Amino acid sequence: NHTSIVQQTGDGNSSFVLQDGDSNFSEVYQTGDDNTSNVNQLGNDNYSGVGQLGDNNDSDVVQIGDDNFSIVIQDGNDNDSEVDQTGNNNVASTEQIGNNNDSDVDQLGNDNLAVTEQFGDDNTSSINQDGDNNIAGTGQYGNNNNSIVNQTGDDNFSLVIQDGNFNGSAVNQTGDANFSDVFQDGNANNSLVNQIGDDNLSIVEQIGNNNSSGVAQVGDDNESYVLQVGTLNNSSVLQSGDNNYSEVDQFGIGNFSDVKQFGDDNFSDVNQSGDFNISGVIQTGFLHTSEVNQTGNSNTSNVLQTGNNHNSLVNQVGNGNSSVVTQSN
């Protein structure tokens, strides 16, 4: 029955805890400068703590086996956290408050859950999940934030929230019942979502300026919603396979939307309100339906549908509108 508690207050602190066996329990508290903590847990009912307050903190937690649970809290500057979990009922939570924070969570196996919250500037978050009932978080509040979520296997779900300027997000999901939600609020936001596999659904909402979004879905019951409110918005959705459905809403100036769907029961809806809007929809295969509504100035719409049950409606209200629709069987 392992239990370890380490408490350090001062400068140049370092802590190393290795636990091998059944009912492991570890907590590390560090307050000061240049702190470093390492926790390795091998076996059964593991739990790990780690709280660091100070500067240049570094934490490394490795959990292999059964009912793992890890919490890392870092408060200060130049924090770095890495959590590796392999096996069974893994849960990881990381909270970083400060500047230049970096968080890396790797989960391999079974009932994974990872939540990362970063408060500050120049934050970076990476969550890798491979196996079973994965759920990933990530909330970033500050400037120049970057988030990467990679999920491979089973019942994946990903949520990315970014608040600030110059945010960037990338979500990659491969396998089974994928679902992704990205919310960005600020300036110069950009989002990339890639889903390959079964019951995919992606929701991207961007509010701010210079927003850009790309969604690519390949396989099965794909759905995609993109809402952009701001200036110079750009959206591109590519769906290839089965029951595709795409909706893009753009409100602002200089909006551009491109939707390509190849295969099966495609349906696309693009709504643009503002200036300099351009929309293009290409659908190839089976039961196509496309609807484009443009309200504003200098609008342009292109719809090309090739194969089977085509249906198209384009509504343009404003100045300098132009529309081309080509449908063939």
Coordinates of C-alpha atoms in Angstrom, one line a residue:
N1 CA 0.0 0.0 0.0
H2 CA 2.0 2.9 -1.3
T3 CA 1.4 6.5 -0.3
S4 CA 3.8 9.4 -0.9
I5 CA 3.5 13.1 -0.1
V6 CA 6.3 15.5 -0.9
Q7 CA 6.2 19.2 0.0
Q8 CA 8.9 21.5 -1.0
T9 CA 9.2 25.3 -0.4
G10 CA 12.3 27.2 -1.7
D11 CA 14.5 27.4 -4.7
G12 CA 15.9 24.7 -7.0
N13 CA 13.5 22.0 -5.8
S14 CA 13.4 18.6 -7.4
S15 CA 11.2 15.6 -6.5
F16 CA 11.1 12.1 -7.9
V17 CA 8.5 9.5 -6.8
L18 CA 8.4 5.9 -8.2
Q19 CA 5.6 3.6 -7.1
D20 CA 5.3 0.0 -8.2
G21 CA 2.4 -2.1 -7.1
D22 CA -1.2 -1.9 -6.0
S23 CA -2.9 1.0 -4.2
N24 CA -0.6 3.8 -5.2
F25 CA -1.2 7.4 -4.1
S26 CA 1.2 10.3 -4.6
E27 CA 1.0 14.1 -4.0
V28 CA 3.7 16.6 -4.7
Y29 CA 3.6 20.3 -3.6
Q30 CA 6.2 22.6 -4.8
T31 CA 6.4 26.4 -4.1
G32 CA 9.4 28.4 -5.3
D33 CA 11.7 28.6 -8.3
D34 CA 13.1 26.1 -10.7
N35 CA 10.9 23.2 -9.5
T36 CA 10.9 19.8 -11.1
S37 CA 8.7 16.8 -10.3
N38 CA 8.7 13.3 -11.7
V39 CA 6.1 10.7 -10.8
N40 CA 6.0 7.1 -12.1
Q41 CA 3.2 4.8 -11.1
L42 CA 3.1 1.2 -12.3
G43 CA 0.1 -0.8 -11.3
N44 CA -3.5 -0.7 -10.1
D45 CA -5.3 2.0 -8.2
N46 CA -3.0 4.9 -9.0
Y47 CA -3.6 8.6 -8.2
S48 CA -1.1 11.4 -8.7
G49 CA -1.3 15.1 -7.6
V50 CA 1.4 17.7 -8.3
G51 CA 0.8 21.4 -7.6
Q52 CA 3.6 23.8 -8.6
L53 CA 3.6 27.5 -7.8
G54 CA 6.6 29.5 -9.0
D55 CA 8.8 29.9 -12.1
N56 CA 10.3 27.5 -14.6
N57 CA 8.2 24.6 -13.2
D58 CA 8.4 21.2 -14.9
S59 CA 6.2 18.1 -14.2
D60 CA 6.3 14.6 -15.7
V61 CA 3.7 12.0 -14.7
V62 CA 3.7 8.5 -16.2
Q63 CA 0.9 6.1 -15.2
I64 CA 0.7 2.5 -16.5
G65 CA -2.1 0.2 -15.3
D66 CA -5.6 0.2 -14.0
D67 CA -7.6 3.0 -12.3
N68 CA -5.3 5.9 -13.1
F69 CA -6.1 9.5 -12.2
S70 CA -3.8 12.5 -12.5
I71 CA -4.1 16.2 -11.7
V72 CA -1.4 18.8 -12.5
I73 CA -1.7 22.4 -11.4
Q74 CA 1.0 24.9 -12.4
D75 CA 0.8 28.6 -11.4
G76 CA 3.7 30.8 -12.6
N77 CA 5.8 31.3 -15.8
D78 CA 7.4 28.9 -18.2
N79 CA 5.5 25.9 -17.0
D80 CA 5.8 22.5 -18.7
S81 CA 3.6 19.5 -18.1
E82 CA 3.5 16.1 -19.6
V83 CA 1.1 13.3 -18.6
D84 CA 1.4 9.8 -20.0
Q85 CA -1.4 7.3 -19.2
T86 CA -1.5 3.7 -20.5
G87 CA -4.2 1.4 -19.5
N88 CA -7.8 1.2 -18.2
N89 CA -9.8 4.1 -16.6
N90 CA -7.5 7.0 -17.2
V91 CA -8.5 10.6 -16.3
A92 CA -6.1 13.5 -16.6
S93 CA -6.6 17.1 -15.8
T94 CA -4.1 19.9 -16.3
E95 CA -4.5 23.6 -15.3
Q96 CA -1.8 26.1 -16.1
I97 CA -1.9 29.8 -15.1
G98 CA 0.9 32.0 -16.4
N99 CA 2.8 32.6 -19.6
N100 CA 4.5 30.3 -22.1
N101 CA 2.7 27.3 -20.7
D102 CA 3.0 23.9 -22.4
S103 CA 0.8 20.9 -21.8
D104 CA 1.1 17.4 -23.3
V105 CA -1.3 14.6 -22.5
D106 CA -1.0 11.1 -24.0
Q107 CA -3.6 8.5 -23.2
L108 CA -3.4 5.0 -24.6
G109 CA -6.2 2.6 -23.7
N110 CA -9.7 2.3 -22.5
D111 CA -11.9 4.9 -20.7
N112 CA -9.8 8.0 -21.3
L113 CA -10.7 11.6 -20.4
A114 CA -8.4 14.6 -20.7
V115 CA -9.2 18.2 -19.7
T116 CA -6.6 21.0 -20.2
E117 CA -7.2 24.6 -19.1
Q118 CA -4.6 27.3 -19.8
F119 CA -4.8 30.9 -18.7
G120 CA -2.1 33.3 -20.0
D121 CA -0.2 34.0 -23.1
D122 CA 1.6 31.8 -25.7
N123 CA 0.0 28.6 -24.4
T124 CA 0.3 25.3 -26.2
S125 CA -1.9 22.2 -25.5
S126 CA -1.6 18.8 -27.1
I127 CA -3.9 15.9 -26.3
N128 CA -3.3 12.4 -27.9
Q129 CA -5.9 9.7 -27.3
D130 CA -5.7 6.2 -28.8
G131 CA -8.3 3.7 -27.6
D132 CA -11.9 3.3 -26.4
N133 CA -14.2 5.9 -24.9
N134 CA -12.1 9.0 -25.4
I135 CA -13.2 12.5 -24.4
A136 CA -10.8 15.5 -24.7
G137 CA -11.3 19.1 -23.5
T138 CA -8.9 22.1 -23.9
G139 CA -9.9 25.6 -22.9
Q140 CA -7.4 28.4 -23.7
Y141 CA -7.9 32.0 -22.5
G142 CA -5.3 34.5 -23.6
N143 CA -3.2 35.3 -26.7
N144 CA -1.3 33.3 -29.2
N145 CA -2.9 30.0 -28.0
N146 CA -2.5 26.8 -29.9
S147 CA -4.3 23.5 -29.4
I148 CA -3.9 20.1 -31.0
V149 CA -6.2 17.2 -30.3
N150 CA -5.5 13.8 -31.9
Q151 CA -8.0 11.0 -31.3
T152 CA -7.8 7.5 -32.9
G153 CA -10.4 4.9 -31.9
D154 CA -13.9 4.3 -30.7
D155 CA -16.2 6.9 -29.0
N156 CA -14.2 10.0 -29.5
F157 CA -15.4 13.5 -28.5
S158 CA -13.3 16.7 -28.7
L159 CA -14.0 20.2 -27.4
V160 CA -11.7 23.2 -28.0
I161 CA -12.5 26.6 -26.7
Q162 CA -10.1 29.5 -27.5
D163 CA -10.6 33.1 -26.2
G164 CA -8.1 35.7 -27.3
N165 CA -6.0 36.7 -30.3
F166 CA -4.1 34.7 -32.9
N167 CA -5.6 31.4 -31.8
G168 CA -5.1 28.2 -33.8
S169 CA -6.7 24.8 -33.4
A170 CA -6.3 21.5 -35.1
V171 CA -8.5 18.4 -34.4
N172 CA -7.8 15.0 -36.0
Q173 CA -10.2 12.2 -35.4
T174 CA -10.0 8.7 -36.9
G175 CA -12.4 6.0 -36.0
D176 CA -16.0 5.4 -34.9
A177 CA -18.4 7.8 -33.3
N178 CA -16.4 11.0 -33.7
F179 CA -17.8 14.5 -32.6
S180 CA -15.8 17.7 -32.6
D181 CA -16.8 21.2 -31.3
V182 CA -14.5 24.2 -31.8
F183 CA -15.3 27.7 -30.5
Q184 CA -13.0 30.6 -31.2
D185 CA -13.6 34.2 -30.0
G186 CA -11.0 36.9 -31.0
N187 CA -9.0 37.9 -33.9
A188 CA -7.1 36.0 -36.6
N189 CA -8.6 32.7 -35.5
N190 CA -8.1 29.6 -37.6
S191 CA -9.4 26.1 -37.2
L192 CA -8.8 22.8 -38.9
V193 CA -10.9 19.7 -38.3
N194 CA -10.1 16.3 -40.0
Q195 CA -12.4 13.4 -39.4
I196 CA -12.0 10.0 -41.0
G197 CA -14.4 7.2 -40.0
D198 CA -18.0 6.5 -38.9
D199 CA -20.5 8.8 -37.3
N200 CA -18.6 12.1 -37.7
L201 CA -20.1 15.5 -36.8
S202 CA -18.2 18.8 -36.7
I203 CA -19.3 22.2 -35.4
V204 CA -17.0 25.2 -35.8
E205 CA -18.1 28.6 -34.6
Q206 CA -15.8 31.6 -35.1
I207 CA -16.6 35.2 -33.9
G208 CA -14.0 37.8 -34.6
N209 CA -11.8 39.0 -37.4
N210 CA -9.7 37.2 -40.1
N211 CA -11.3 33.8 -39.2
S212 CA -10.5 30.8 -41.3
S213 CA -12.0 27.3 -41.0
G214 CA -11.4 24.0 -42.9
V215 CA -13.4 20.8 -42.3
A216 CA -12.6 17.6 -44.1
Q217 CA -14.7 14.5 -43.4
V218 CA -14.2 11.2 -45.1
G219 CA -16.6 8.3 -44.3
D220 CA -20.1 7.5 -43.2
D221 CA -22.7 9.8 -41.5
N222 CA -20.9 13.1 -41.8
E223 CA -22.4 16.5 -40.8
S224 CA -20.6 19.8 -40.6
Y225 CA -21.8 23.2 -39.4
V226 CA -19.6 26.3 -39.6
L227 CA -20.7 29.7 -38.4
Q228 CA -18.5 32.7 -38.9
V229 CA -19.3 36.2 -37.7
G230 CA -16.7 38.9 -38.4
T231 CA -14.5 40.1 -41.2
L232 CA -12.5 38.3 -43.9
N233 CA -14.0 35.0 -42.9
N234 CA -13.1 31.9 -45.0
S235 CA -14.6 28.5 -44.8
S236 CA -13.9 25.3 -46.8
V237 CA -15.8 22.0 -46.2
L238 CA -14.9 18.8 -48.0
Q239 CA -17.0 15.7 -47.4
S240 CA -16.5 12.4 -49.2
G241 CA -18.8 9.5 -48.4
D242 CA -22.3 8.6 -47.3
N243 CA -24.9 10.8 -45.6
N244 CA -23.2 14.1 -45.9
Y245 CA -24.8 17.4 -44.8
S246 CA -23.0 20.8 -44.7
E247 CA -24.2 24.2 -43.5
V248 CA -22.1 27.4 -43.6
D249 CA -23.3 30.7 -42.2
Q250 CA -21.2 33.8 -42.7
F251 CA -21.9 37.3 -41.5
G252 CA -19.4 40.0 -42.3
I253 CA -17.2 41.4 -45.0
G254 CA -15.0 39.5 -47.5
N255 CA -16.6 36.1 -46.7
F256 CA -15.7 33.1 -48.9
S257 CA -17.2 29.6 -48.7
D258 CA -16.3 26.5 -50.7
V259 CA -18.2 23.2 -50.1
K260 CA -17.3 20.0 -52.0
Q261 CA -19.3 16.8 -51.4
F262 CA -18.6 13.6 -53.2
G263 CA -20.9 10.6 -52.7
D264 CA -24.4 9.6 -51.5
D265 CA -27.1 11.7 -49.8
N266 CA -25.5 15.1 -50.0
F267 CA -27.2 18.3 -48.9
S268 CA -25.6 21.8 -48.6
D269 CA -26.8 25.1 -47.2
V270 CA -24.8 28.3 -47.5
N271 CA -26.0 31.6 -46.1
Q272 CA -23.9 34.7 -46.6
S273 CA -24.8 38.2 -45.4
G274 CA -22.4 41.1 -45.9
D275 CA -20.0 42.3 -48.6
F276 CA -17.7 40.6 -51.1
N277 CA -19.3 37.2 -50.5
I278 CA -18.4 34.3 -52.8
S279 CA -19.8 30.8 -52.6
G280 CA -19.1 27.7 -54.6
V281 CA -20.7 24.3 -54.1
I282 CA -19.7 21.2 -56.0
Q283 CA -21.6 18.0 -55.4
T284 CA -21.0 14.7 -57.3
G285 CA -23.1 11.7 -56.7
F286 CA -26.7 10.8 -55.7
L287 CA -29.4 12.8 -54.0
H288 CA -28.0 16.3 -54.1
T289 CA -29.7 19.4 -52.8
S290 CA -28.1 22.8 -52.5
E291 CA -29.4 26.1 -51.2
V292 CA -27.4 29.3 -51.3
N293 CA -28.7 32.6 -49.9
Q294 CA -26.6 35.8 -50.4
T295 CA -27.6 39.2 -49.1
G296 CA -25.1 42.1 -49.6
N297 CA -22.8 43.4 -52.3
S298 CA -20.7 41.8 -55.0
N299 CA -22.1 38.3 -54.3
T300 CA -21.2 35.4 -56.5
S301 CA -22.5 31.9 -56.4
N302 CA -21.4 28.7 -58.3
V303 CA -23.3 25.4 -57.9
L304 CA -22.3 22.4 -59.9
Q305 CA -24.1 19.1 -59.3
T306 CA -23.4 16.0 -61.3
G307 CA -25.3 12.7 -60.9
N308 CA -28.8 11.7 -59.9
N309 CA -31.5 13.7 -58.0
H310 CA -30.3 17.3 -58.3
N311 CA -32.0 20.2 -56.6
S312 CA -30.8 23.7 -56.3
L313 CA -32.1 27.1 -55.0
V314 CA -30.0 30.3 -55.1
N315 CA -31.4 33.5 -53.6
Q316 CA -29.4 36.7 -54.1
V317 CA -30.4 40.1 -52.8
G318 CA -28.0 43.1 -53.2
N319 CA -25.7 44.5 -55.8
G320 CA -23.4 42.9 -58.4
N321 CA -24.8 39.5 -57.8
S322 CA -24.0 36.7 -60.2
S323 CA -25.1 33.0 -60.2
V324 CA -24.2 30.0 -62.3
V325 CA -25.9 26.6 -61.6
T326 CA -25.1 23.5 -63.7
Q327 CA -26.9 20.2 -63.1
S328 CA -26.4 17.1 -65.2
N329 CA -27.3 13.4 -65.0

